[in-house]
XYZ file of C-alpha atoms in Angstrom:
501
model
C -7.385 36.936 13.686
C -6.359 37.666 17.278
C -7.149 34.866 19.731
C -10.270 35.166 21.837
C -10.156 34.814 25.643
C -11.464 31.483 26.857
C -15.192 31.513 27.632
C -16.487 30.625 31.105
C -17.154 26.941 31.651
C -20.614 25.894 30.468
C -23.209 24.796 33.048
C -23.636 21.072 33.564
C -25.983 19.530 31.002
C -29.481 18.527 32.137
C -30.308 14.846 32.516
C -30.902 13.277 29.101
C -34.509 12.869 28.099
C -35.828 9.615 26.655
C -35.300 9.565 22.913
C -38.317 8.679 20.774
C -38.870 8.422 17.090
C -41.667 10.179 15.293
C -43.935 7.239 16.000
C -43.456 7.620 19.749
C -41.690 4.253 20.047
C -38.342 4.144 21.913
C -35.354 3.506 19.627
C -34.138 -0.087 19.398
C -31.268 -1.174 21.673
C -27.755 -1.566 20.261
C -27.234 -4.756 18.270
C -26.434 -7.805 20.371
C -22.694 -8.218 20.806
C -21.866 -4.605 19.952
C -22.461 -3.355 23.489
C -23.191 0.224 24.462
C -21.320 3.370 23.466
C -17.613 3.633 24.109
C -16.419 5.483 27.170
C -15.988 9.208 26.693
C -12.723 10.608 28.046
C -12.420 14.242 29.041
C -8.768 15.334 29.331
C -8.110 18.668 30.959
C -5.999 19.935 28.054
C -6.243 19.833 24.272
C -4.675 16.683 22.859
C -2.896 16.175 19.557
C -5.157 14.422 17.061
C -4.755 11.085 15.415
C -6.085 11.442 11.882
C -7.863 8.138 11.381
C -10.978 6.889 9.641
C -13.612 5.872 12.117
C -15.279 2.475 11.904
C -19.000 2.686 12.534
C -21.231 -0.055 13.990
C -23.095 -0.589 10.719
C -19.767 -1.355 9.054
C -18.983 -4.111 11.542
C -19.946 -7.758 11.438
C -20.578 -9.816 14.535
C -17.465 -11.869 13.879
C -15.078 -8.953 13.407
C -12.346 -8.062 15.841
C -13.827 -4.762 16.921
C -16.852 -6.477 18.425
C -14.734 -8.345 20.951
C -11.987 -5.725 21.340
C -11.460 -4.914 25.021
C -9.289 -1.811 24.923
C -10.448 -0.775 28.389
C -8.210 -3.402 29.926
C -5.320 -0.986 29.335
C -6.909 1.900 31.128
C -5.064 3.141 34.196
C -4.293 6.502 35.670
C -0.578 6.266 34.986
C -1.062 5.605 31.283
C -3.581 8.423 30.889
C -1.236 10.798 32.683
C 1.624 9.803 30.405
C -0.572 10.284 27.342
C -1.538 13.739 28.506
C 2.064 14.619 29.264
C 3.282 13.364 25.901
C 0.465 14.423 23.583
C -1.205 17.210 25.504
C -0.880 20.490 23.591
C -0.589 22.693 26.682
C 0.696 25.678 24.700
C -2.625 25.748 22.888
C -4.666 25.863 26.078
C -5.346 29.589 25.818
C -6.963 29.036 22.421
C -9.679 26.695 23.700
C -13.083 27.632 22.369
C -16.641 26.462 22.564
C -17.130 23.844 19.859
C -20.846 24.485 19.450
C -20.317 28.214 19.005
C -17.505 27.568 16.547
C -19.716 25.308 14.434
C -22.396 27.989 14.370
C -19.768 30.510 13.349
C -18.544 28.253 10.553
C -22.061 27.764 9.260
C -22.670 31.489 9.402
C -19.466 32.332 7.571
C -20.023 29.688 4.930
C -23.133 31.565 3.903
C -20.940 34.629 3.285
C -18.318 32.847 1.167
C -17.063 34.777 -1.841
C -15.028 32.165 -3.702
C -14.570 28.868 -1.871
C -16.874 25.911 -2.121
C -18.771 25.435 1.199
C -17.428 21.915 1.685
C -13.832 23.017 1.065
C -14.294 25.956 3.415
C -15.709 23.758 6.158
C -12.847 21.249 5.922
C -10.320 24.063 5.882
C -11.963 25.605 8.960
C -11.656 22.326 10.835
C -8.002 22.081 9.828
C -7.244 25.647 10.890
C -9.104 25.108 14.151
C -6.586 22.476 15.170
C -3.713 24.993 14.996
C -5.211 28.373 15.858
C -2.101 30.340 14.978
C -1.831 33.549 12.941
C -1.985 32.902 9.225
C 1.038 35.105 8.613
C 2.987 32.799 10.939
C 1.965 29.776 8.864
C 3.055 31.656 5.736
C 6.434 32.446 7.319
C 6.939 28.794 8.274
C 6.278 27.702 4.680
C 8.568 30.311 3.138
C 11.410 29.514 5.541
C 10.872 25.761 5.255
C 10.705 25.605 9.049
C 10.794 21.851 9.604
C 10.648 22.231 13.382
C 7.162 23.710 13.140
C 5.923 22.167 9.895
C 5.324 18.555 10.801
C 4.490 15.829 8.315
C 0.819 15.477 9.445
C 0.343 19.230 9.210
C 1.716 19.383 5.654
C -0.330 16.342 4.630
C -3.565 17.936 5.848
C -2.691 21.292 4.373
C -2.048 19.731 0.957
C -5.291 17.790 1.286
C -7.482 20.789 2.171
C -5.684 23.557 0.296
C -7.859 25.315 -2.320
C -6.703 25.135 -5.925
C -4.395 27.849 -7.236
C -7.183 29.381 -9.353
C -9.288 29.876 -6.216
C -6.344 31.375 -4.352
C -5.765 33.799 -7.226
C -9.452 34.731 -7.168
C -9.336 35.332 -3.423
C -6.420 37.720 -3.876
C -8.871 40.172 -5.423
C -10.686 40.476 -2.069
C -7.709 41.726 -0.045
C -9.491 44.977 0.738
C -12.429 43.021 2.218
C -10.201 40.818 4.395
C -11.887 41.585 7.718
C -15.365 40.747 6.426
C -14.396 37.363 5.000
C -14.677 33.989 6.659
C -11.563 32.477 8.225
C -10.986 29.926 5.406
C -10.995 32.702 2.806
C -8.826 34.938 4.996
C -6.346 32.077 5.138
C -6.618 31.689 1.356
C -5.781 35.360 0.828
C -2.660 35.073 2.986
C -1.569 31.881 1.204
C -2.156 33.450 -2.218
C 0.941 35.538 -1.560
C 3.136 32.414 -1.580
C 4.385 31.707 -5.075
C 3.877 28.116 -6.260
C 2.471 27.116 -2.917
C 1.445 23.555 -3.753
C 4.809 22.576 -5.316
C 6.495 23.956 -2.186
C 4.324 21.845 0.082
C 4.737 18.725 -2.048
C 8.511 19.167 -2.060
C 8.619 19.701 1.693
C 6.377 16.702 2.279
C 8.633 14.583 0.080
C 11.650 15.715 2.082
C 9.945 14.969 5.409
C 8.811 11.540 4.238
C 11.988 10.577 2.416
C 13.838 9.207 5.436
C 10.820 7.091 6.364
C 10.576 5.814 2.790
C 14.255 4.878 2.821
C 13.816 3.137 6.183
C 10.961 1.126 4.694
C 12.697 0.177 1.457
C 16.308 -0.359 2.494
C 15.746 -3.102 5.140
C 13.586 -5.055 2.684
C 16.264 -4.968 -0.002
C 18.930 -5.934 2.510
C 16.817 -8.829 3.795
C 16.324 -10.270 0.306
C 19.993 -9.820 -0.551
C 21.088 -11.523 2.661
C 18.590 -14.364 2.209
C 19.778 -15.002 -1.352
C 23.373 -15.249 -0.230
C 22.527 -17.415 2.787
C 20.574 -19.950 0.758
C 23.195 -20.231 -1.933
C 26.193 -20.367 0.417
C 24.803 -22.687 3.088
C 26.479 -26.077 2.809
C 24.106 -27.498 5.377
C 21.123 -26.525 3.238
C 22.734 -28.096 0.188
C 23.266 -31.329 2.151
C 19.632 -31.259 3.185
C 18.503 -31.034 -0.428
C 20.696 -33.933 -1.324
C 19.360 -36.063 1.508
C 15.782 -35.324 0.489
C 16.588 -36.089 -3.152
C 18.025 -39.441 -2.152
C 15.092 -40.396 0.030
C 12.598 -39.147 -2.519
C 14.071 -41.153 -5.333
C 14.088 -44.224 -3.102
C 10.488 -43.742 -2.048
C 9.407 -43.002 -5.614
C 11.144 -45.988 -7.153
C 8.934 -47.620 -9.742
C 6.870 -44.516 -10.311
C 7.042 -41.684 -12.825
C 8.681 -39.501 -10.169
C 11.604 -41.841 -9.673
C 15.147 -41.175 -10.768
C 14.740 -37.460 -10.437
C 17.665 -35.107 -10.895
C 16.157 -32.564 -8.576
C 12.912 -31.110 -7.292
C 11.218 -27.775 -6.894
C 12.070 -26.285 -3.531
C 8.397 -25.777 -2.811
C 8.229 -29.559 -2.463
C 10.143 -29.321 0.805
C 6.965 -28.327 2.598
C 5.267 -31.465 1.303
C 7.488 -33.748 3.376
C 4.941 -33.494 6.155
C 2.242 -34.941 3.888
C 4.038 -38.265 3.412
C 2.967 -40.324 6.423
C 4.293 -43.594 7.773
C 2.305 -46.791 7.563
C 1.246 -46.617 11.191
C 0.353 -42.937 10.708
C 2.481 -42.031 13.726
C 5.148 -40.036 11.929
C 5.872 -38.208 8.675
C 8.752 -38.002 6.250
C 9.580 -34.614 7.685
C 9.890 -36.027 11.205
C 11.859 -38.899 9.820
C 14.314 -36.657 7.977
C 14.743 -34.575 11.115
C 15.436 -37.658 13.203
C 17.958 -38.954 10.703
C 19.756 -35.634 10.759
C 19.793 -35.606 14.554
C 21.185 -39.096 14.825
C 23.459 -39.287 11.816
C 24.052 -35.891 10.246
C 23.849 -33.222 12.949
C 25.755 -30.773 10.758
C 22.741 -30.581 8.417
C 20.589 -29.170 11.197
C 22.739 -26.049 11.149
C 20.961 -24.875 7.990
C 18.269 -23.413 10.252
C 20.927 -21.118 11.714
C 22.382 -20.316 8.305
C 19.090 -19.063 6.860
C 18.466 -16.223 9.302
C 16.907 -13.752 6.841
C 14.489 -15.939 4.880
C 11.618 -15.216 7.254
C 11.961 -11.463 6.801
C 12.540 -11.841 3.061
C 9.280 -13.783 2.800
C 7.411 -10.614 3.802
C 8.976 -8.499 1.064
C 6.937 -7.682 -2.022
C 9.255 -7.112 -4.967
C 6.387 -5.442 -6.800
C 5.866 -2.898 -4.015
C 9.586 -2.242 -3.816
C 9.682 -1.379 -7.490
C 6.592 0.822 -7.225
C 8.042 2.747 -4.281
C 11.322 3.336 -6.077
C 9.492 4.489 -9.219
C 7.438 6.915 -7.163
C 10.593 8.209 -5.488
C 12.147 8.720 -8.916
C 9.137 10.706 -10.136
C 9.214 12.887 -7.030
C 12.908 13.603 -7.514
C 12.357 14.492 -11.159
C 9.532 16.837 -10.197
C 11.645 18.467 -7.495
C 14.502 18.958 -9.952
C 12.115 20.544 -12.439
C 10.646 22.830 -9.761
C 14.085 23.994 -8.676
C 15.083 24.738 -12.275
C 11.933 26.734 -13.038
C 11.329 28.353 -9.649
C 10.980 32.142 -9.893
C 13.397 34.397 -8.004
C 12.498 34.926 -4.350
C 10.468 38.077 -3.721
C 10.916 37.952 0.054
C 14.194 37.756 1.928
C 13.066 34.897 4.161
C 12.006 32.729 1.204
C 14.464 29.834 1.650
C 12.817 27.261 -0.611
C 15.383 27.135 -3.416
C 18.360 27.355 -1.060
C 17.270 24.618 1.327
C 15.671 22.313 -1.220
C 18.701 22.475 -3.527
C 20.855 21.126 -0.705
C 18.236 18.529 0.165
C 17.924 17.525 -3.475
C 21.603 16.582 -3.643
C 21.404 14.565 -0.413
C 18.174 12.832 -1.368
C 19.456 12.026 -4.850
C 22.582 10.399 -3.416
C 20.495 8.218 -1.096
C 18.130 7.323 -3.925
C 20.985 6.262 -6.196
C 22.326 3.982 -3.460
C 18.886 2.403 -3.138
C 18.717 1.880 -6.888
C 22.087 0.126 -6.861
C 21.022 -2.059 -3.933
C 17.751 -2.913 -5.666
C 19.549 -3.772 -8.899
C 21.929 -5.993 -6.961
C 18.949 -7.668 -5.315
C 17.499 -8.498 -8.710
C 20.758 -10.028 -9.863
C 21.170 -12.081 -6.689
C 17.632 -13.417 -6.883
C 17.931 -14.194 -10.579
C 21.125 -16.075 -9.901
C 19.472 -17.961 -7.087
C 16.429 -19.065 -9.076
C 18.626 -20.094 -11.915
C 20.862 -21.975 -9.477
C 17.988 -24.054 -8.156
C 16.078 -24.135 -11.478
C 13.127 -22.096 -10.265
C 10.636 -20.637 -12.738
C 10.755 -16.959 -11.783
C 7.711 -16.276 -13.985
C 5.578 -18.578 -11.865
C 7.223 -17.980 -8.492
C 7.468 -14.493 -7.057
C 10.173 -13.397 -4.652
C 7.862 -13.560 -1.654
C 6.493 -16.966 -2.674
C 9.973 -18.421 -3.021
C 11.184 -17.188 0.344
C 7.888 -18.140 1.960
C 8.436 -21.761 0.905
C 11.973 -21.780 2.313
C 10.933 -19.988 5.488
C 8.034 -22.367 6.069
C 10.250 -25.402 5.599
C 12.814 -23.984 8.009
C 10.120 -23.417 10.634
C 8.585 -26.844 10.039
C 11.949 -28.555 10.338
C 12.758 -26.808 13.613
C 9.346 -27.822 14.915
C 9.949 -31.399 13.777
C 13.203 -31.500 15.747
C 11.337 -30.321 18.838
C 8.611 -32.915 18.319
C 11.210 -35.633 17.977
C 12.842 -34.550 21.223
C 9.481 -34.612 22.979
C 8.666 -37.994 21.505
C 11.981 -39.431 22.620
C 11.515 -38.006 26.074
C 8.038 -39.526 26.232
C 9.354 -42.859 24.982
C 12.187 -42.755 27.511
C 9.698 -41.983 30.230
C 7.501 -44.879 29.146
C 10.557 -47.123 28.988
C 11.533 -46.187 32.519
C 7.994 -46.718 33.752
C 7.896 -50.090 32.027
C 11.281 -51.068 33.441
C 10.242 -49.975 36.913
C 7.023 -51.947 36.598
C 8.855 -55.027 35.369
C 11.396 -54.687 38.156
C 8.639 -54.381 40.733
C 6.903 -57.457 39.326
C 10.175 -59.413 39.383
C 10.862 -58.389 42.958
C 7.321 -59.321 43.951
C 7.654 -62.715 42.305
C 11.008 -63.264 43.989
C 9.526 -62.396 47.367
C 6.624 -64.777 46.803
C 8.972 -67.575 45.755
C 11.241 -66.938 48.724
C 8.297 -67.006 51.105
C 7.038 -70.222 49.587
C 10.436 -71.851 49.966
C 10.648 -70.682 53.564
C 7.246 -72.140 54.377
C 8.197 -75.410 52.775
C 11.412 -75.520 54.772
C 9.547 -74.851 58.008
C 7.065 -77.582 57.233
C 9.858 -80.046 56.566
C 11.587 -79.052 59.764
C 8.387 -79.576 61.779
C 7.809 -83.083 60.399
C 11.427 -84.085 61.004
C 11.248 -82.874 64.589
C 8.114 -84.908 65.388
C 9.607 -88.138 64.076
C 12.831 -87.575 65.965
C 10.937 -87.035 69.226
C 8.830 -90.151 68.679
C 11.825 -92.369 67.998
C 13.579 -91.032 71.061
C 10.515 -91.748 73.215
C 10.253 -95.307 71.922
C 13.897 -96.014 72.470
C 13.882 -94.702 76.033
C 10.565 -96.356 76.988
C 9.172 -93.028 78.009
C 6.291 -93.542 75.693
C 5.279 -96.739 77.552
C 5.728 -95.274 81.037
C 3.570 -92.402 80.183
C 0.940 -94.741 78.920
C 0.907 -96.887 82.232
C 0.567 -93.828 84.373
C -2.976 -93.058 85.292
C -4.180 -89.749 86.178
C -4.861 -89.349 89.944
C -8.493 -89.130 90.935
C -9.521 -85.825 92.365
C -10.135 -85.832 96.158
C -13.771 -85.404 97.091
C -14.788 -82.627 99.411
C -15.471 -83.819 103.016
C -18.788 -82.098 103.151
C -19.906 -83.920 100.067
C -18.823 -87.268 101.521
C -20.805 -86.630 104.707
C -23.916 -85.863 102.727
C -23.512 -89.002 100.651
C -22.979 -91.219 103.699
C -25.962 -89.717 105.479
C -28.224 -90.343 102.565
C -27.085 -94.009 102.477
C -28.195 -94.535 105.990
């Protein structure tokens, strides 16, 4: 249908009235911790949609992440402008329509449906409303396999909401009533003219998703392959196992675990559980310290095993499932190409384009299969090499054990460095304190000796002076000398003499 001109902007809504239930009681407030409603954004242009499943408050628990999520911390004008620039569908601006009116129209047309189920028609209407382009144009895009216009999300939603072929065939009988039908059924009539529509869409979706599937599978296979080779080829890791075996046999002497020829590699993570007598260190810290001081070349195993962490996140089961699914899709595509009817329209490019794609996709798939087979051989060789029970230990479990030990060992080295630095600091503080105490004691002793020397010097000086005075007779002359009497004042003498008379 031709696009409608945009309606005038609606008047501003009136202030919201208090909401009451049938009993006249105001509704309860939002649950504690869930807060109020989320902020409503109003971009000036239509935005591309993210097809997600919404989480509702009744689905949330008070301890879940969404309760405490603070996404508004990222809000700023620059980011919103960039979002609008990147995801704003400006070309669709002329097709804006009033949502309320559209819903009424959908409900009205659903009542007039000839073939489609109301629910299917409603979902299809919502899907078509997000594109608002002529249905013949959508048909052309599908026939020509126009990958520039047919995006993966669009094909996914179309496959999801497309009526079954029987319904499309039934709708074809209403071509003469096209103008009186609802939009979903009009779309169905147009699509009924595309032969084997669903296989086309599935094939195109497979082609669009194939590169992403390869990019998901290939790095995982490569990570496991690399990790297998690193573990087996690392001499430093082999030396580490030997060192642990030696220490373990020594520690376990006299027990049923003594004299062991080897140990399960998952035991490496248990080194941290063996504590020293004073509880201040562990066997893991001890092994790390020994390597630092005596065997620094062993520490290099942490550099050798670069891919074990990534390999620990690989599920061999999922890899196999994804490859099996890819195989089934290729087989179905091959079957469709072999049985596809001759093109009735000149711009029907399905067989031509998909035949070329089939050859390319098949070549990539075969490479993945070879890589995956090689991965299985490498892992089997590895578990056999270290006597690992592959029935009890999965690929991810094995690499998780190795990755955890690698991380724990690196952390142990860091802790040892910190401990030594702390001990060195304490040693320096202790030495400085002892030095200060020694210097203080030396100063006190020096002062004491100085005082004693001064006292001795004073006593010697007094005796020397006394002997000198005795020898010279000065001591006796001083003793015979009398102190002169003070002269009396004349006025006082006159008073005394007068009183005597």
